[in-house]
Amino acid sequence: GNSVTQMEGPVTLSEEAFLTINCTYTATGYPSLFWYVQYPGEGLQLLLKATKADDKGSNKGFEATYRKETTSFHLEKGSVQVSDSAVYFCALSDEKRDDKIIFGKGTRLHILP
Amino acid sequence: SAVISQKPSRDICQRGTSLTIQCQVDSQVTMMFWYRQQPGQSLTLIATANQGSEATYESGFVIDKFPISRPNLTFSTLTVSNMSPEDSSIYLCSVEATGGIYNEQFFGPGTRLTVL
């Protein structure tokens, strides 16, 4: 079945450091891929998405490229800020599986000033 | 976008009791979803609730344990029945975005449930 695997946290970085959160997936069809973010005390928000191979999703300085050959969708940011501290969820939705969204376990990110 | 509120935001309950969680959306939506996020785990879909029809439950979840109501296009409730400590989780409702955004969902802030 479909699944999402993302790196375990917590990840702790200093402000202005480079961020990578790894995400790989398994899917039977051609999924759409998402990164959701959950700031403290808030609900999940869609951060970015990509719907087909080689698409790059971007938002708020974050980027992720849909790599079909490596079944990956790693999240990157060149210079993180304290306000980026949150839990990040990689997710997929597969139209061949009734479009249900499957989430990874989440990666908690702490940014130190 | 959609603004979603949930009540209560958190609760501590005794074993064997039931808790009803409310989800209110600021716009009319066709599909609403209920998820569970157990400690250290990913989000798991409990059921999909469409207005005017029975909720559709995912494997491992049953109506007797998690009855859902969907009386109109802006509101839904999830009841966690006959609770045990294993039901301690964050429960989230979400709605599907409209306007052609493929499978984007908006989430409420969640209800943190602790069962003693």
JSON list of C-alpha atoms in Angstrom, two decimals:
[
{"chain": "A", "resi": 1, "resn": "GLY", "atom": "CA", "xyz": [0.00, 0.00, 0.00]},
{"chain": "A", "resi": 2, "resn": "ASN", "atom": "CA", "xyz": [0.89, 3.66, -0.09]},
{"chain": "A", "resi": 3, "resn": "SER", "atom": "CA", "xyz": [3.15, 5.04, 2.61]},
{"chain": "A", "resi": 4, "resn": "VAL", "atom": "CA", "xyz": [5.28, 8.02, 3.52]},
{"chain": "A", "resi": 5, "resn": "THR", "atom": "CA", "xyz": [8.54, 7.91, 5.45]},
{"chain": "A", "resi": 6, "resn": "GLN", "atom": "CA", "xyz": [10.19, 11.03, 6.76]},
{"chain": "A", "resi": 7, "resn": "MET", "atom": "CA", "xyz": [13.22, 11.63, 8.91]},
{"chain": "A", "resi": 8, "resn": "GLU", "atom": "CA", "xyz": [12.77, 11.40, 12.62]},
{"chain": "A", "resi": 9, "resn": "GLY", "atom": "CA", "xyz": [13.08, 14.46, 14.77]},
{"chain": "A", "resi": 10, "resn": "PRO", "atom": "CA", "xyz": [13.51, 16.56, 16.58]},
{"chain": "A", "resi": 11, "resn": "VAL", "atom": "CA", "xyz": [15.80, 18.54, 14.33]},
{"chain": "A", "resi": 12, "resn": "THR", "atom": "CA", "xyz": [17.57, 21.44, 16.04]},
{"chain": "A", "resi": 13, "resn": "LEU", "atom": "CA", "xyz": [19.32, 24.13, 14.00]},
{"chain": "A", "resi": 14, "resn": "SER", "atom": "CA", "xyz": [20.67, 27.59, 14.56]},
{"chain": "A", "resi": 15, "resn": "GLU", "atom": "CA", "xyz": [19.04, 30.55, 12.88]},
{"chain": "A", "resi": 16, "resn": "GLU", "atom": "CA", "xyz": [20.17, 31.06, 9.25]},
{"chain": "A", "resi": 17, "resn": "ALA", "atom": "CA", "xyz": [21.25, 27.42, 8.91]},
{"chain": "A", "resi": 18, "resn": "PHE", "atom": "CA", "xyz": [20.36, 25.31, 5.87]},
{"chain": "A", "resi": 19, "resn": "LEU", "atom": "CA", "xyz": [17.47, 22.91, 6.40]},
{"chain": "A", "resi": 20, "resn": "THR", "atom": "CA", "xyz": [16.74, 19.56, 4.79]},
{"chain": "A", "resi": 21, "resn": "ILE", "atom": "CA", "xyz": [13.97, 17.25, 5.95]},
{"chain": "A", "resi": 22, "resn": "ASN", "atom": "CA", "xyz": [13.99, 14.00, 4.03]},
{"chain": "A", "resi": 23, "resn": "CYS", "atom": "CA", "xyz": [10.80, 12.37, 2.77]},
{"chain": "A", "resi": 24, "resn": "THR", "atom": "CA", "xyz": [10.38, 9.27, 0.64]},
{"chain": "A", "resi": 25, "resn": "TYR", "atom": "CA", "xyz": [7.19, 7.61, -0.47]},
{"chain": "A", "resi": 26, "resn": "THR", "atom": "CA", "xyz": [5.72, 4.39, -1.78]},
{"chain": "A", "resi": 27, "resn": "ALA", "atom": "CA", "xyz": [2.72, 4.58, -4.07]},
{"chain": "A", "resi": 28, "resn": "THR", "atom": "CA", "xyz": [1.02, 2.32, -6.58]},
{"chain": "A", "resi": 29, "resn": "GLY", "atom": "CA", "xyz": [-0.11, 5.16, -8.85]},
{"chain": "A", "resi": 30, "resn": "TYR", "atom": "CA", "xyz": [1.01, 8.69, -9.56]},
{"chain": "A", "resi": 31, "resn": "PRO", "atom": "CA", "xyz": [0.53, 10.58, -6.34]},
{"chain": "A", "resi": 32, "resn": "SER", "atom": "CA", "xyz": [0.45, 14.24, -5.55]},
{"chain": "A", "resi": 33, "resn": "LEU", "atom": "CA", "xyz": [2.90, 15.18, -2.82]},
{"chain": "A", "resi": 34, "resn": "PHE", "atom": "CA", "xyz": [2.52, 17.71, -0.03]},
{"chain": "A", "resi": 35, "resn": "TRP", "atom": "CA", "xyz": [4.29, 19.29, 2.89]},
{"chain": "A", "resi": 36, "resn": "TYR", "atom": "CA", "xyz": [2.07, 20.43, 5.73]},
{"chain": "A", "resi": 37, "resn": "VAL", "atom": "CA", "xyz": [3.25, 22.49, 8.71]},
{"chain": "A", "resi": 38, "resn": "GLN", "atom": "CA", "xyz": [1.80, 22.65, 12.21]},
{"chain": "A", "resi": 39, "resn": "TYR", "atom": "CA", "xyz": [2.86, 25.67, 14.25]},
{"chain": "A", "resi": 40, "resn": "PRO", "atom": "CA", "xyz": [2.50, 25.43, 18.04]},
{"chain": "A", "resi": 41, "resn": "GLY", "atom": "CA", "xyz": [-1.15, 25.53, 19.08]},
{"chain": "A", "resi": 42, "resn": "GLU", "atom": "CA", "xyz": [-2.44, 25.67, 15.52]},
{"chain": "A", "resi": 43, "resn": "GLY", "atom": "CA", "xyz": [-3.91, 23.29, 12.97]},
{"chain": "A", "resi": 44, "resn": "LEU", "atom": "CA", "xyz": [-2.04, 21.85, 10.01]},
{"chain": "A", "resi": 45, "resn": "GLN", "atom": "CA", "xyz": [-1.51, 24.20, 7.09]},
{"chain": "A", "resi": 46, "resn": "LEU", "atom": "CA", "xyz": [-0.52, 23.29, 3.58]},
{"chain": "A", "resi": 47, "resn": "LEU", "atom": "CA", "xyz": [3.03, 24.58, 3.01]},
{"chain": "A", "resi": 48, "resn": "LEU", "atom": "CA", "xyz": [3.61, 23.46, -0.56]},
{"chain": "A", "resi": 49, "resn": "LYS", "atom": "CA", "xyz": [2.66, 20.79, -3.06]},
{"chain": "A", "resi": 50, "resn": "ALA", "atom": "CA", "xyz": [3.68, 19.13, -6.31]},
{"chain": "A", "resi": 51, "resn": "THR", "atom": "CA", "xyz": [1.36, 17.16, -8.52]},
{"chain": "A", "resi": 52, "resn": "LYS", "atom": "CA", "xyz": [3.69, 15.50, -11.03]},
{"chain": "A", "resi": 53, "resn": "ALA", "atom": "CA", "xyz": [7.27, 14.37, -11.48]},
{"chain": "A", "resi": 54, "resn": "ASP", "atom": "CA", "xyz": [9.92, 17.12, -11.58]},
{"chain": "A", "resi": 55, "resn": "ASP", "atom": "CA", "xyz": [7.48, 19.73, -10.26]},
{"chain": "A", "resi": 56, "resn": "LYS", "atom": "CA", "xyz": [8.94, 22.02, -7.62]},
{"chain": "A", "resi": 57, "resn": "GLY", "atom": "CA", "xyz": [6.66, 23.32, -4.89]},
{"chain": "A", "resi": 58, "resn": "SER", "atom": "CA", "xyz": [7.71, 26.46, -3.06]},
{"chain": "A", "resi": 59, "resn": "ASN", "atom": "CA", "xyz": [6.35, 28.76, -0.37]},
{"chain": "A", "resi": 60, "resn": "LYS", "atom": "CA", "xyz": [7.79, 31.01, 2.37]},
{"chain": "A", "resi": 61, "resn": "GLY", "atom": "CA", "xyz": [11.36, 30.19, 1.25]},
{"chain": "A", "resi": 62, "resn": "PHE", "atom": "CA", "xyz": [10.77, 26.43, 1.46]},
{"chain": "A", "resi": 63, "resn": "GLU", "atom": "CA", "xyz": [11.16, 24.22, -1.60]},
{"chain": "A", "resi": 64, "resn": "ALA", "atom": "CA", "xyz": [10.62, 20.57, -2.46]},
{"chain": "A", "resi": 65, "resn": "THR", "atom": "CA", "xyz": [11.07, 18.79, -5.80]},
{"chain": "A", "resi": 66, "resn": "TYR", "atom": "CA", "xyz": [9.02, 15.74, -6.83]},
{"chain": "A", "resi": 67, "resn": "ARG", "atom": "CA", "xyz": [11.68, 13.13, -7.72]},
{"chain": "A", "resi": 68, "resn": "LYS", "atom": "CA", "xyz": [10.01, 10.10, -9.24]},
{"chain": "A", "resi": 69, "resn": "GLU", "atom": "CA", "xyz": [13.30, 8.25, -9.85]},
{"chain": "A", "resi": 70, "resn": "THR", "atom": "CA", "xyz": [14.18, 8.34, -6.16]},
{"chain": "A", "resi": 71, "resn": "THR", "atom": "CA", "xyz": [10.54, 8.49, -4.89]},
{"chain": "A", "resi": 72, "resn": "SER", "atom": "CA", "xyz": [11.48, 11.48, -2.79]},
{"chain": "A", "resi": 73, "resn": "PHE", "atom": "CA", "xyz": [10.13, 14.91, -1.88]},
{"chain": "A", "resi": 74, "resn": "HIS", "atom": "CA", "xyz": [12.72, 16.43, 0.43]},
{"chain": "A", "resi": 75, "resn": "LEU", "atom": "CA", "xyz": [11.94, 19.77, 2.06]},
{"chain": "A", "resi": 76, "resn": "GLU", "atom": "CA", "xyz": [14.67, 22.44, 1.95]},
{"chain": "A", "resi": 77, "resn": "LYS", "atom": "CA", "xyz": [15.18, 26.01, 3.08]},
{"chain": "A", "resi": 78, "resn": "GLY", "atom": "CA", "xyz": [18.33, 28.00, 2.63]},
{"chain": "A", "resi": 79, "resn": "SER", "atom": "CA", "xyz": [18.18, 30.07, 5.81]},
{"chain": "A", "resi": 80, "resn": "VAL", "atom": "CA", "xyz": [15.80, 29.14, 8.61]},
{"chain": "A", "resi": 81, "resn": "GLN", "atom": "CA", "xyz": [14.29, 31.53, 11.12]},
{"chain": "A", "resi": 82, "resn": "VAL", "atom": "CA", "xyz": [13.11, 31.04, 14.68]},
{"chain": "A", "resi": 83, "resn": "SER", "atom": "CA", "xyz": [9.54, 31.42, 13.39]},
{"chain": "A", "resi": 84, "resn": "ASP", "atom": "CA", "xyz": [10.01, 28.24, 11.32]},
{"chain": "A", "resi": 85, "resn": "SER", "atom": "CA", "xyz": [9.93, 26.16, 14.50]},
{"chain": "A", "resi": 86, "resn": "ALA", "atom": "CA", "xyz": [7.05, 23.75, 13.96]},
{"chain": "A", "resi": 87, "resn": "VAL", "atom": "CA", "xyz": [6.19, 20.17, 13.08]},
{"chain": "A", "resi": 88, "resn": "TYR", "atom": "CA", "xyz": [6.46, 19.35, 9.37]},
{"chain": "A", "resi": 89, "resn": "PHE", "atom": "CA", "xyz": [4.44, 16.54, 7.76]},
{"chain": "A", "resi": 90, "resn": "CYS", "atom": "CA", "xyz": [5.14, 15.00, 4.38]},
{"chain": "A", "resi": 91, "resn": "ALA", "atom": "CA", "xyz": [2.03, 13.56, 2.73]},
{"chain": "A", "resi": 92, "resn": "LEU", "atom": "CA", "xyz": [0.75, 12.03, -0.46]},
{"chain": "A", "resi": 93, "resn": "SER", "atom": "CA", "xyz": [-2.58, 11.66, -2.20]},
{"chain": "A", "resi": 94, "resn": "ASP", "atom": "CA", "xyz": [-3.10, 9.02, -4.84]},
{"chain": "A", "resi": 95, "resn": "GLU", "atom": "CA", "xyz": [-6.04, 9.27, -7.22]},
{"chain": "A", "resi": 96, "resn": "LYS", "atom": "CA", "xyz": [-5.92, 5.51, -7.67]},
{"chain": "A", "resi": 97, "resn": "ARG", "atom": "CA", "xyz": [-6.56, 5.12, -3.95]},
{"chain": "A", "resi": 98, "resn": "ASP", "atom": "CA", "xyz": [-9.64, 7.34, -3.63]},
{"chain": "A", "resi": 99, "resn": "ASP", "atom": "CA", "xyz": [-7.55, 10.48, -3.16]},
{"chain": "A", "resi": 100, "resn": "LYS", "atom": "CA", "xyz": [-7.11, 9.90, 0.55]},
{"chain": "A", "resi": 101, "resn": "ILE", "atom": "CA", "xyz": [-4.19, 11.76, 2.07]},
{"chain": "A", "resi": 102, "resn": "ILE", "atom": "CA", "xyz": [-1.54, 9.65, 3.80]},
{"chain": "A", "resi": 103, "resn": "PHE", "atom": "CA", "xyz": [0.77, 11.45, 6.22]},
{"chain": "A", "resi": 104, "resn": "GLY", "atom": "CA", "xyz": [4.25, 10.77, 7.47]},
{"chain": "A", "resi": 105, "resn": "LYS", "atom": "CA", "xyz": [4.90, 10.80, 11.20]},
{"chain": "A", "resi": 106, "resn": "GLY", "atom": "CA", "xyz": [6.02, 14.39, 11.27]},
{"chain": "A", "resi": 107, "resn": "THR", "atom": "CA", "xyz": [9.37, 16.00, 12.02]},
{"chain": "A", "resi": 108, "resn": "ARG", "atom": "CA", "xyz": [9.65, 18.53, 14.82]},
{"chain": "A", "resi": 109, "resn": "LEU", "atom": "CA", "xyz": [11.98, 21.42, 13.99]},
{"chain": "A", "resi": 110, "resn": "HIS", "atom": "CA", "xyz": [13.54, 23.68, 16.63]},
{"chain": "A", "resi": 111, "resn": "ILE", "atom": "CA", "xyz": [15.37, 26.80, 15.49]},
{"chain": "A", "resi": 112, "resn": "LEU", "atom": "CA", "xyz": [17.66, 28.42, 18.05]},
{"chain": "A", "resi": 113, "resn": "PRO", "atom": "CA", "xyz": [18.26, 32.18, 17.95]},
{"chain": "B", "resi": 1, "resn": "SER", "atom": "CA", "xyz": [-9.21, 29.14, 2.49]},
{"chain": "B", "resi": 2, "resn": "ALA", "atom": "CA", "xyz": [-11.44, 27.95, 5.31]},
{"chain": "B", "resi": 3, "resn": "VAL", "atom": "CA", "xyz": [-11.35, 28.79, 9.00]},
{"chain": "B", "resi": 4, "resn": "ILE", "atom": "CA", "xyz": [-12.11, 25.82, 11.21]},
{"chain": "B", "resi": 5, "resn": "SER", "atom": "CA", "xyz": [-12.75, 25.82, 14.93]},
{"chain": "B", "resi": 6, "resn": "GLN", "atom": "CA", "xyz": [-12.99, 22.86, 17.26]},
{"chain": "B", "resi": 7, "resn": "LYS", "atom": "CA", "xyz": [-14.45, 22.47, 20.73]},
{"chain": "B", "resi": 8, "resn": "PRO", "atom": "CA", "xyz": [-13.18, 21.56, 23.22]},
{"chain": "B", "resi": 9, "resn": "SER", "atom": "CA", "xyz": [-9.53, 22.34, 22.60]},
{"chain": "B", "resi": 10, "resn": "ARG", "atom": "CA", "xyz": [-8.55, 19.77, 25.21]},
{"chain": "B", "resi": 11, "resn": "ASP", "atom": "CA", "xyz": [-10.15, 17.55, 27.80]},
{"chain": "B", "resi": 12, "resn": "ILE", "atom": "CA", "xyz": [-9.26, 14.99, 30.41]},
{"chain": "B", "resi": 13, "resn": "CYS", "atom": "CA", "xyz": [-11.81, 12.20, 30.71]},
{"chain": "B", "resi": 14, "resn": "GLN", "atom": "CA", "xyz": [-12.39, 9.10, 32.76]},
{"chain": "B", "resi": 15, "resn": "ARG", "atom": "CA", "xyz": [-12.32, 5.60, 31.34]},
{"chain": "B", "resi": 16, "resn": "GLY", "atom": "CA", "xyz": [-15.74, 4.40, 30.14]},
{"chain": "B", "resi": 17, "resn": "THR", "atom": "CA", "xyz": [-17.16, 7.85, 29.44]},
{"chain": "B", "resi": 18, "resn": "SER", "atom": "CA", "xyz": [-17.82, 9.49, 26.07]},
{"chain": "B", "resi": 19, "resn": "LEU", "atom": "CA", "xyz": [-16.76, 12.84, 24.63]},
{"chain": "B", "resi": 20, "resn": "THR", "atom": "CA", "xyz": [-18.29, 14.72, 21.70]},
{"chain": "B", "resi": 21, "resn": "ILE", "atom": "CA", "xyz": [-15.98, 16.98, 19.69]},
{"chain": "B", "resi": 22, "resn": "GLN", "atom": "CA", "xyz": [-17.47, 19.75, 17.60]},
{"chain": "B", "resi": 23, "resn": "CYS", "atom": "CA", "xyz": [-16.10, 21.11, 14.34]},
{"chain": "B", "resi": 24, "resn": "GLN", "atom": "CA", "xyz": [-17.36, 24.38, 12.85]},
{"chain": "B", "resi": 25, "resn": "VAL", "atom": "CA", "xyz": [-16.35, 25.75, 9.44]},
{"chain": "B", "resi": 26, "resn": "ASP", "atom": "CA", "xyz": [-16.81, 29.35, 8.31]},
{"chain": "B", "resi": 27, "resn": "SER", "atom": "CA", "xyz": [-18.07, 28.31, 4.85]},
{"chain": "B", "resi": 28, "resn": "GLN", "atom": "CA", "xyz": [-20.19, 25.56, 3.35]},
{"chain": "B", "resi": 29, "resn": "VAL", "atom": "CA", "xyz": [-18.21, 22.47, 2.45]},
{"chain": "B", "resi": 30, "resn": "THR", "atom": "CA", "xyz": [-19.21, 19.14, 1.00]},
{"chain": "B", "resi": 31, "resn": "MET", "atom": "CA", "xyz": [-16.66, 16.85, 2.58]},
{"chain": "B", "resi": 32, "resn": "MET", "atom": "CA", "xyz": [-15.39, 16.91, 6.15]},
{"chain": "B", "resi": 33, "resn": "PHE", "atom": "CA", "xyz": [-12.80, 14.54, 7.55]},
{"chain": "B", "resi": 34, "resn": "TRP", "atom": "CA", "xyz": [-11.92, 13.35, 11.03]},
{"chain": "B", "resi": 35, "resn": "TYR", "atom": "CA", "xyz": [-8.35, 12.32, 11.87]},
{"chain": "B", "resi": 36, "resn": "ARG", "atom": "CA", "xyz": [-6.59, 10.93, 14.90]},
{"chain": "B", "resi": 37, "resn": "GLN", "atom": "CA", "xyz": [-2.99, 11.79, 15.77]},
{"chain": "B", "resi": 38, "resn": "GLN", "atom": "CA", "xyz": [-1.67, 9.48, 18.44]},
{"chain": "B", "resi": 39, "resn": "PRO", "atom": "CA", "xyz": [1.46, 10.48, 20.36]},
{"chain": "B", "resi": 40, "resn": "GLY", "atom": "CA", "xyz": [4.49, 10.20, 18.12]},
{"chain": "B", "resi": 41, "resn": "GLN", "atom": "CA", "xyz": [2.41, 8.92, 15.22]},
{"chain": "B", "resi": 42, "resn": "SER", "atom": "CA", "xyz": [1.21, 10.31, 11.93]},
{"chain": "B", "resi": 43, "resn": "LEU", "atom": "CA", "xyz": [-2.33, 11.41, 11.26]},
{"chain": "B", "resi": 44, "resn": "THR", "atom": "CA", "xyz": [-4.75, 8.57, 10.63]},
{"chain": "B", "resi": 45, "resn": "LEU", "atom": "CA", "xyz": [-8.05, 9.11, 8.86]},
{"chain": "B", "resi": 46, "resn": "ILE", "atom": "CA", "xyz": [-11.00, 7.93, 10.95]},
{"chain": "B", "resi": 47, "resn": "ALA", "atom": "CA", "xyz": [-13.87, 8.73, 8.61]},
{"chain": "B", "resi": 48, "resn": "THR", "atom": "CA", "xyz": [-15.22, 10.98, 5.90]},
{"chain": "B", "resi": 49, "resn": "ALA", "atom": "CA", "xyz": [-18.47, 12.81, 6.61]},
{"chain": "B", "resi": 50, "resn": "ASN", "atom": "CA", "xyz": [-20.70, 14.11, 3.84]},
{"chain": "B", "resi": 51, "resn": "GLN", "atom": "CA", "xyz": [-23.80, 16.09, 4.65]},
{"chain": "B", "resi": 52, "resn": "GLY", "atom": "CA", "xyz": [-26.97, 14.06, 4.30]},
{"chain": "B", "resi": 53, "resn": "SER", "atom": "CA", "xyz": [-25.38, 10.62, 4.26]},
{"chain": "B", "resi": 54, "resn": "GLU", "atom": "CA", "xyz": [-23.76, 8.15, 6.60]},
{"chain": "B", "resi": 55, "resn": "ALA", "atom": "CA", "xyz": [-20.11, 8.70, 7.36]},
{"chain": "B", "resi": 56, "resn": "THR", "atom": "CA", "xyz": [-17.63, 6.41, 5.63]},
{"chain": "B", "resi": 57, "resn": "TYR", "atom": "CA", "xyz": [-15.22, 4.78, 8.09]},
{"chain": "B", "resi": 58, "resn": "GLU", "atom": "CA", "xyz": [-11.68, 3.62, 7.42]},
{"chain": "B", "resi": 59, "resn": "SER", "atom": "CA", "xyz": [-10.44, 0.17, 8.23]},
{"chain": "B", "resi": 60, "resn": "GLY", "atom": "CA", "xyz": [-10.07, -0.24, 11.98]},
{"chain": "B", "resi": 61, "resn": "PHE", "atom": "CA", "xyz": [-12.69, 2.35, 12.91]},
{"chain": "B", "resi": 62, "resn": "VAL", "atom": "CA", "xyz": [-16.37, 1.60, 13.55]},
{"chain": "B", "resi": 63, "resn": "ILE", "atom": "CA", "xyz": [-19.48, 3.69, 13.97]},
{"chain": "B", "resi": 64, "resn": "ASP", "atom": "CA", "xyz": [-20.28, 2.35, 17.42]},
{"chain": "B", "resi": 65, "resn": "LYS", "atom": "CA", "xyz": [-16.96, 3.61, 18.75]},
{"chain": "B", "resi": 66, "resn": "PHE", "atom": "CA", "xyz": [-16.78, 6.86, 16.75]},
{"chain": "B", "resi": 67, "resn": "PRO", "atom": "CA", "xyz": [-20.29, 8.01, 15.82]},
{"chain": "B", "resi": 68, "resn": "ILE", "atom": "CA", "xyz": [-20.29, 11.06, 13.58]},
{"chain": "B", "resi": 69, "resn": "SER", "atom": "CA", "xyz": [-23.01, 13.58, 12.83]},
{"chain": "B", "resi": 70, "resn": "ARG", "atom": "CA", "xyz": [-23.11, 15.98, 9.89]},
{"chain": "B", "resi": 71, "resn": "PRO", "atom": "CA", "xyz": [-26.35, 17.94, 10.21]},
{"chain": "B", "resi": 72, "resn": "ASN", "atom": "CA", "xyz": [-25.42, 20.72, 7.75]},
{"chain": "B", "resi": 73, "resn": "LEU", "atom": "CA", "xyz": [-22.68, 21.97, 5.44]},
{"chain": "B", "resi": 74, "resn": "THR", "atom": "CA", "xyz": [-20.75, 23.87, 8.12]},
{"chain": "B", "resi": 75, "resn": "PHE", "atom": "CA", "xyz": [-20.80, 21.59, 11.16]},
{"chain": "B", "resi": 76, "resn": "SER", "atom": "CA", "xyz": [-19.88, 18.08, 12.27]},
{"chain": "B", "resi": 77, "resn": "THR", "atom": "CA", "xyz": [-19.38, 16.20, 15.52]},
{"chain": "B", "resi": 78, "resn": "LEU", "atom": "CA", "xyz": [-17.26, 13.19, 16.39]},
{"chain": "B", "resi": 79, "resn": "THR", "atom": "CA", "xyz": [-18.02, 11.22, 19.55]},
{"chain": "B", "resi": 80, "resn": "VAL", "atom": "CA", "xyz": [-15.39, 9.03, 21.16]},
{"chain": "B", "resi": 81, "resn": "SER", "atom": "CA", "xyz": [-17.42, 6.41, 23.01]},
{"chain": "B", "resi": 82, "resn": "ASN", "atom": "CA", "xyz": [-16.61, 4.21, 25.97]},
{"chain": "B", "resi": 83, "resn": "MET", "atom": "CA", "xyz": [-13.15, 5.70, 26.17]},
{"chain": "B", "resi": 84, "resn": "SER", "atom": "CA", "xyz": [-10.00, 3.90, 27.25]},
{"chain": "B", "resi": 85, "resn": "PRO", "atom": "CA", "xyz": [-6.46, 5.26, 27.74]},
{"chain": "B", "resi": 86, "resn": "GLU", "atom": "CA", "xyz": [-5.64, 4.05, 24.21]},
{"chain": "B", "resi": 87, "resn": "ASP", "atom": "CA", "xyz": [-8.00, 6.71, 22.89]},
{"chain": "B", "resi": 88, "resn": "SER", "atom": "CA", "xyz": [-5.71, 9.46, 24.21]},
{"chain": "B", "resi": 89, "resn": "SER", "atom": "CA", "xyz": [-4.86, 11.38, 21.04]},
{"chain": "B", "resi": 90, "resn": "ILE", "atom": "CA", "xyz": [-5.28, 14.63, 19.21]},
{"chain": "B", "resi": 91, "resn": "TYR", "atom": "CA", "xyz": [-8.45, 14.57, 17.10]},
{"chain": "B", "resi": 92, "resn": "LEU", "atom": "CA", "xyz": [-8.56, 16.87, 14.09]},
{"chain": "B", "resi": 93, "resn": "CYS", "atom": "CA", "xyz": [-11.25, 17.75, 11.63]},
{"chain": "B", "resi": 94, "resn": "SER", "atom": "CA", "xyz": [-10.49, 18.98, 8.16]},
{"chain": "B", "resi": 95, "resn": "VAL", "atom": "CA", "xyz": [-12.29, 20.09, 5.02]},
{"chain": "B", "resi": 96, "resn": "GLU", "atom": "CA", "xyz": [-11.36, 19.77, 1.41]},
{"chain": "B", "resi": 97, "resn": "ALA", "atom": "CA", "xyz": [-10.42, 22.94, -0.43]},
{"chain": "B", "resi": 98, "resn": "THR", "atom": "CA", "xyz": [-12.54, 24.08, -3.31]},
{"chain": "B", "resi": 99, "resn": "GLY", "atom": "CA", "xyz": [-11.53, 25.97, -6.40]},
{"chain": "B", "resi": 100, "resn": "GLY", "atom": "CA", "xyz": [-9.63, 23.26, -8.16]},
{"chain": "B", "resi": 101, "resn": "ILE", "atom": "CA", "xyz": [-6.82, 22.87, -5.64]},
{"chain": "B", "resi": 102, "resn": "TYR", "atom": "CA", "xyz": [-6.09, 19.20, -5.91]},
{"chain": "B", "resi": 103, "resn": "ASN", "atom": "CA", "xyz": [-6.74, 17.48, -2.64]},
{"chain": "B", "resi": 104, "resn": "GLU", "atom": "CA", "xyz": [-5.63, 20.35, -0.44]},
{"chain": "B", "resi": 105, "resn": "GLN", "atom": "CA", "xyz": [-7.23, 20.16, 2.98]},
{"chain": "B", "resi": 106, "resn": "PHE", "atom": "CA", "xyz": [-7.65, 22.75, 5.71]},
{"chain": "B", "resi": 107, "resn": "PHE", "atom": "CA", "xyz": [-7.35, 21.56, 9.28]},
{"chain": "B", "resi": 108, "resn": "GLY", "atom": "CA", "xyz": [-8.78, 22.66, 12.57]},
{"chain": "B", "resi": 109, "resn": "PRO", "atom": "CA", "xyz": [-6.54, 23.27, 15.59]},
{"chain": "B", "resi": 110, "resn": "GLY", "atom": "CA", "xyz": [-7.32, 19.85, 17.05]},
{"chain": "B", "resi": 111, "resn": "THR", "atom": "CA", "xyz": [-8.77, 18.52, 20.30]},
{"chain": "B", "resi": 112, "resn": "ARG", "atom": "CA", "xyz": [-6.25, 17.04, 22.71]},
{"chain": "B", "resi": 113, "resn": "LEU", "atom": "CA", "xyz": [-7.89, 14.19, 24.60]},
{"chain": "B", "resi": 114, "resn": "THR", "atom": "CA", "xyz": [-6.40, 12.47, 27.63]},
{"chain": "B", "resi": 115, "resn": "VAL", "atom": "CA", "xyz": [-8.17, 9.42, 29.04]},
{"chain": "B", "resi": 116, "resn": "LEU", "atom": "CA", "xyz": [-7.28, 8.36, 32.56]}
]
